[in-house]
Amino acid sequence: MFPQHRGRRLRKNETVRRMVRQTALLPDDFIYPLFVTTGKGVKKEISSMPGCYQESVDQAVLNAKEAYSLGIPSIILFGIPDKKDDLGTSGYDDNGVVQTAIKAIKDAVPELYVITDVCMCEYTSHGHCGFIEKGDVSNDKTLPLLSLEALSHARAGADMVAPSDMMDGRVAAIRATLDREGFGELPIMAYSAKYASAFYGPFRDAAESTPQFGDRRSYQMDPANRREALRETALDIEEGADIVMVKPALSYLDIISDIKSSFAIPVAAYNVSGEYSLVKAGEKLGWVDGERVMMEMLLSIKRAGADLILTYFAKDAAKVLNR
Ligand code: PBG
């Protein structure tokens, strides 16, 4: 009660603020996404995501090296193949773009932890996250394709696989395949509470994965639902997920917090493309201080309960933290 209590006493100067600070961001928290494409010497900036690129394997290696040298322990790879078809076969081709990138990056920077996004949408001609039957994604026919993709990433040397498709039962299917094929120690990070979000817009430009018809609302979660996230997460944990993820992050901090307090498992949050692009756009217009907004956003995601943050800001934020 005032005047005995004066909150301002412990806000007086930066030293005392540092002493009582309850959340600290570290480069260790970040997972940096890369978009890998075919060719050589390709580095094409994504117009809606300034500072992010579609890049060929040789360039991705340089980018990965730089990230690691800034103290970022991990990257997550997305592939942009030359050819797309109905079954997304380029996604589980052992010589595919992601598989080639994994090998090259692990060769060049063996300590860097390489995670792969496991989904069909970057590889299918229709842009959906699975096998299409009667105008919708067939859940059960998609599971074997996802398992093949995860296995192919494992064989190429991935350190962890991350299914982002939101099919029911995919964690169990992938776990069983990996175990059977000798990859029992390869962890799975499941996109457990992944919402059908407008914040993915710029990513779909980057990965050229916009659905050619319909939308993803028959498999990704309804943004209105909070308790459903706990159920989805509990199921993924039962199926063998080692890390669970909430996506997007900023409009879903309540979900991150719920999951963190309900389960004793590491929680990741995906600070998605739209969240990144809005800051970059605001900064370009001179309307916000981009660096401060970036750091405040990332801090809020950590404060809400995320142990790991997938973010396009990873290198920018690590540079700030390393100063
Ligand atoms: C693939 C996938 C998407 C993202 C990550 N994995 C797109 C989607 O579901 O449409 C989005 C990432 C971002 O927006 O940064 N399914």
XYZ file of C-alpha atoms and ligand atoms in Angstrom:
339
model
C 0.000 0.000 0.000
C 1.222 3.549 -0.804
C 3.307 5.249 0.586
C 4.992 2.221 2.225
C 5.067 0.585 -1.183
C 6.731 2.521 -3.968
C 7.284 0.385 -7.069
C 9.525 3.062 -8.510
C 12.286 2.338 -5.928
C 13.384 -0.717 -7.883
C 13.117 1.068 -11.240
C 15.479 3.885 -10.309
C 18.449 3.055 -12.522
C 19.566 0.437 -15.005
C 21.700 -1.418 -12.453
C 18.841 -2.120 -10.078
C 16.509 -2.860 -12.998
C 19.004 -5.449 -14.187
C 19.096 -6.967 -10.673
C 15.330 -7.552 -10.497
C 14.670 -8.330 -14.166
C 12.533 -11.472 -14.441
C 13.065 -12.468 -18.075
C 16.223 -12.505 -20.165
C 16.505 -13.236 -23.866
C 19.540 -15.119 -25.142
C 20.722 -16.046 -28.643
C 20.360 -19.628 -27.293
C 16.588 -19.186 -27.427
C 16.450 -18.651 -31.178
C 15.789 -20.993 -34.082
C 16.490 -19.246 -37.378
C 14.371 -20.216 -40.440
C 16.011 -20.543 -43.872
C 14.361 -20.963 -47.289
C 16.461 -23.157 -49.515
C 16.104 -23.376 -53.266
C 17.926 -25.042 -56.171
C 20.755 -23.566 -58.225
C 24.031 -21.928 -57.263
C 24.782 -18.434 -56.060
C 21.068 -17.676 -55.733
C 20.108 -15.151 -53.060
C 16.764 -13.588 -53.820
C 15.252 -11.254 -51.251
C 11.624 -11.985 -50.367
C 9.863 -8.710 -51.111
C 7.408 -8.952 -48.212
C 10.149 -10.063 -45.783
C 13.096 -7.654 -46.113
C 16.295 -9.291 -44.854
C 15.034 -12.813 -45.651
C 15.996 -14.702 -48.777
C 15.286 -17.662 -50.971
C 18.783 -19.009 -51.291
C 20.602 -21.865 -52.942
C 22.436 -24.400 -50.781
C 25.855 -22.687 -51.087
C 24.365 -19.394 -49.861
C 22.349 -21.110 -47.123
C 25.615 -22.581 -45.822
C 27.089 -19.078 -45.498
C 23.930 -17.826 -43.786
C 23.926 -20.781 -41.389
C 27.610 -20.159 -40.553
C 26.908 -16.533 -39.803
C 23.950 -17.440 -37.568
C 26.063 -19.929 -35.626
C 28.880 -17.414 -35.209
C 26.357 -14.991 -33.650
C 25.566 -17.606 -31.016
C 22.360 -18.959 -32.553
C 22.428 -22.718 -31.957
C 19.806 -23.841 -34.450
C 18.150 -23.329 -37.831
C 14.952 -24.714 -39.356
C 14.926 -25.458 -43.071
C 12.116 -24.930 -45.587
C 12.480 -26.144 -49.163
C 11.444 -24.530 -52.412
C 11.774 -27.280 -55.014
C 11.980 -26.946 -58.803
C 9.104 -29.277 -59.424
C 5.821 -29.632 -57.572
C 3.248 -32.354 -58.105
C 0.030 -33.702 -56.583
C 1.870 -35.961 -54.150
C 4.645 -33.570 -53.216
C 7.222 -36.181 -54.219
C 10.074 -33.635 -54.181
C 9.536 -33.428 -50.416
C 10.754 -36.974 -49.813
C 13.345 -37.193 -52.568
C 16.683 -38.120 -50.961
C 18.325 -35.688 -53.386
C 15.758 -32.970 -52.745
C 16.643 -29.423 -51.911
C 16.252 -29.726 -48.117
C 18.093 -33.056 -48.014
C 20.995 -31.533 -49.975
C 21.019 -28.489 -47.694
C 21.091 -30.614 -44.524
C 24.184 -32.480 -45.717
C 26.006 -29.337 -46.842
C 25.225 -27.409 -43.662
C 26.122 -30.310 -41.329
C 29.409 -30.676 -43.240
C 30.244 -26.993 -42.952
C 28.991 -26.312 -39.392
C 28.641 -29.674 -37.623
C 27.724 -28.119 -34.243
C 24.793 -26.182 -35.692
C 21.559 -27.984 -34.827
C 19.555 -28.526 -38.015
C 15.783 -28.870 -37.722
C 13.563 -29.500 -40.733
C 9.983 -28.446 -41.323
C 8.001 -31.529 -42.342
C 5.014 -30.575 -44.473
C 3.702 -31.155 -47.987
C 2.583 -27.623 -48.896
C 5.930 -26.472 -50.251
C 6.083 -29.502 -52.553
C 2.508 -29.978 -53.778
C 1.208 -28.341 -56.960
C -2.081 -27.521 -55.184
C -0.266 -25.937 -52.201
C -2.157 -27.901 -49.550
C -0.433 -29.689 -46.680
C -1.363 -33.202 -47.769
C -2.983 -35.643 -50.174
C -6.121 -34.265 -51.850
C -9.247 -36.367 -52.095
C -12.672 -34.999 -53.002
C -11.523 -31.403 -52.680
C -10.083 -31.709 -49.176
C -6.905 -33.013 -47.579
C -7.219 -36.698 -46.676
C -5.787 -37.059 -43.195
C -4.947 -40.743 -43.265
C -3.494 -40.776 -46.778
C -1.218 -37.882 -45.834
C 0.392 -39.677 -42.868
C 2.566 -42.063 -44.923
C 3.793 -39.163 -47.074
C 4.792 -37.143 -44.015
C 6.546 -40.189 -42.582
C 8.529 -40.615 -45.799
C 9.517 -36.959 -45.735
C 10.632 -37.080 -42.085
C 12.600 -40.280 -42.734
C 14.282 -38.746 -45.743
C 15.344 -35.720 -43.637
C 16.628 -38.068 -40.928
C 18.686 -40.040 -43.448
C 20.176 -36.814 -44.758
C 21.389 -36.022 -41.234
C 18.759 -33.715 -39.703
C 19.048 -33.315 -35.926
C 15.294 -32.903 -35.378
C 12.113 -32.980 -37.463
C 9.184 -30.606 -37.043
C 5.821 -31.591 -38.556
C 3.732 -28.478 -39.337
C 0.822 -29.992 -41.274
C -1.749 -30.411 -38.452
C -2.932 -33.852 -39.573
C -4.308 -35.997 -36.741
C -1.955 -38.776 -35.716
C 1.082 -37.514 -37.587
C 3.407 -37.431 -34.599
C 2.688 -41.102 -33.848
C 3.096 -42.048 -37.519
C 6.414 -40.229 -37.860
C 7.669 -41.569 -34.494
C 6.871 -45.154 -35.508
C 8.618 -44.777 -38.863
C 11.721 -43.173 -37.359
C 11.918 -45.849 -34.638
C 11.522 -48.682 -37.118
C 14.239 -47.267 -39.370
C 16.844 -46.807 -36.628
C 16.208 -43.168 -35.730
C 14.824 -43.799 -32.258
C 16.936 -40.989 -30.821
C 15.847 -38.314 -33.282
C 13.520 -35.846 -31.534
C 10.253 -34.468 -32.893
C 9.171 -30.885 -32.392
C 5.442 -30.822 -33.127
C 3.600 -27.751 -34.331
C 0.894 -28.696 -31.821
C -1.280 -25.615 -31.626
C -1.043 -24.203 -35.121
C -3.806 -21.772 -35.988
C -5.315 -20.943 -39.398
C -3.774 -17.483 -39.413
C -3.586 -14.493 -41.731
C -0.124 -13.873 -40.253
C 1.340 -16.553 -42.570
C 0.789 -14.351 -45.657
C 4.408 -13.345 -46.347
C 5.683 -16.905 -45.696
C 3.468 -18.214 -48.459
C 5.167 -15.756 -50.859
C 8.526 -16.916 -49.539
C 7.765 -20.642 -49.834
C 5.460 -20.295 -52.846
C 2.954 -22.399 -50.914
C -0.356 -20.534 -51.167
C -3.201 -23.057 -51.567
C -4.500 -23.031 -55.140
C -8.075 -23.545 -53.917
C -9.809 -23.167 -50.573
C -7.856 -22.527 -47.396
C -6.302 -24.435 -44.494
C -9.177 -24.122 -42.044
C -10.132 -27.792 -42.290
C -6.839 -28.737 -40.654
C -5.320 -25.729 -38.874
C -6.981 -24.549 -35.655
C -9.683 -21.924 -35.293
C -8.137 -18.740 -33.799
C -11.140 -18.482 -31.470
C -10.233 -21.661 -29.582
C -8.145 -21.699 -26.423
C -8.924 -24.960 -24.610
C -8.590 -26.948 -27.831
C -4.871 -26.049 -27.837
C -4.403 -27.991 -24.608
C -6.093 -31.032 -26.082
C -4.021 -30.904 -29.280
C -0.855 -30.518 -27.221
C -1.713 -33.364 -24.846
C -2.314 -35.678 -27.812
C 0.992 -34.740 -29.455
C 2.831 -35.427 -26.189
C 1.128 -38.830 -25.890
C 2.115 -39.582 -29.485
C 5.762 -38.873 -28.684
C 6.460 -35.194 -29.285
C 9.639 -34.022 -27.511
C 8.934 -30.302 -27.917
C 5.552 -28.703 -28.600
C 4.972 -25.490 -30.494
C 2.466 -22.671 -30.580
C 2.086 -20.791 -33.843
C 1.746 -17.857 -34.451
C 3.227 -16.333 -31.300
C 2.105 -12.781 -30.653
C -1.658 -13.097 -30.939
C -1.400 -16.391 -29.030
C 0.575 -15.506 -25.908
C -2.322 -16.834 -23.791
C -1.926 -20.198 -25.489
C 1.847 -20.237 -24.843
C 1.203 -19.441 -21.199
C -1.516 -22.118 -20.834
C 0.669 -24.803 -22.389
C 3.699 -23.818 -20.344
C 1.763 -24.131 -17.085
C -0.017 -27.351 -18.073
C 2.828 -29.554 -19.345
C 6.391 -30.285 -18.255
C 7.808 -30.220 -21.779
C 9.809 -27.569 -23.646
C 7.563 -25.078 -25.424
C 8.497 -23.409 -28.693
C 6.705 -20.458 -30.262
C 6.827 -19.402 -33.916
C 7.179 -15.656 -34.383
C 5.748 -15.932 -37.903
C 6.312 -14.062 -41.135
C 3.437 -11.575 -40.762
C 4.665 -10.602 -37.319
C 8.102 -9.940 -38.791
C 6.861 -8.077 -41.862
C 4.632 -5.715 -39.887
C 7.612 -4.554 -37.832
C 9.775 -4.150 -40.932
C 7.007 -2.168 -42.663
C 6.412 0.050 -39.627
C 10.126 0.700 -39.372
C 10.390 1.594 -43.060
C 7.538 4.065 -42.711
C 9.299 5.603 -39.724
C 6.297 4.869 -37.508
C 7.997 2.656 -34.908
C 11.511 1.999 -33.643
C 11.945 -1.380 -35.334
C 14.775 -2.590 -33.120
C 12.997 -1.812 -29.864
C 9.713 -3.294 -31.092
C 11.554 -6.451 -32.200
C 13.215 -6.907 -28.803
C 9.994 -6.210 -26.911
C 8.077 -8.730 -29.013
C 10.674 -11.443 -28.528
C 10.848 -10.721 -24.807
C 7.055 -10.992 -24.517
C 7.103 -14.395 -26.203
C 9.741 -15.616 -23.768
C 7.928 -14.045 -20.788
C 4.703 -15.810 -21.807
C 6.549 -19.113 -21.428
C 8.363 -19.978 -24.652
C 11.651 -21.824 -24.132
C 12.484 -21.576 -27.821
C 11.524 -18.935 -30.379
C 11.510 -19.553 -34.113
C 12.120 -16.123 -35.582
C 13.287 -14.373 -38.735
C 14.705 -11.749 -36.342
C 17.191 -14.266 -34.912
C 20.345 -12.697 -36.406
C 19.213 -9.087 -35.825
C 18.257 -9.830 -32.226
C 21.445 -11.815 -31.537
C 23.468 -8.800 -32.741
C 21.628 -6.576 -30.262
C 22.138 -9.078 -27.436
C 25.846 -9.480 -28.266
C 26.578 -5.715 -28.164
C 3.967 -25.088 -43.577
C 4.303 -23.921 -42.764
C 3.771 -22.623 -42.792
C 4.527 -21.866 -41.898
C 5.464 -22.719 -41.351
N 5.303 -23.977 -41.883
C 2.723 -22.023 -43.613
C 1.328 -22.401 -43.536
O 0.902 -23.247 -42.759
O 0.603 -21.846 -44.367
C 4.335 -20.409 -41.629
C 5.528 -19.683 -41.137
C 5.437 -18.217 -41.180
O 4.416 -17.579 -41.533
O 6.457 -17.604 -40.850
N 2.748 -25.685 -43.346
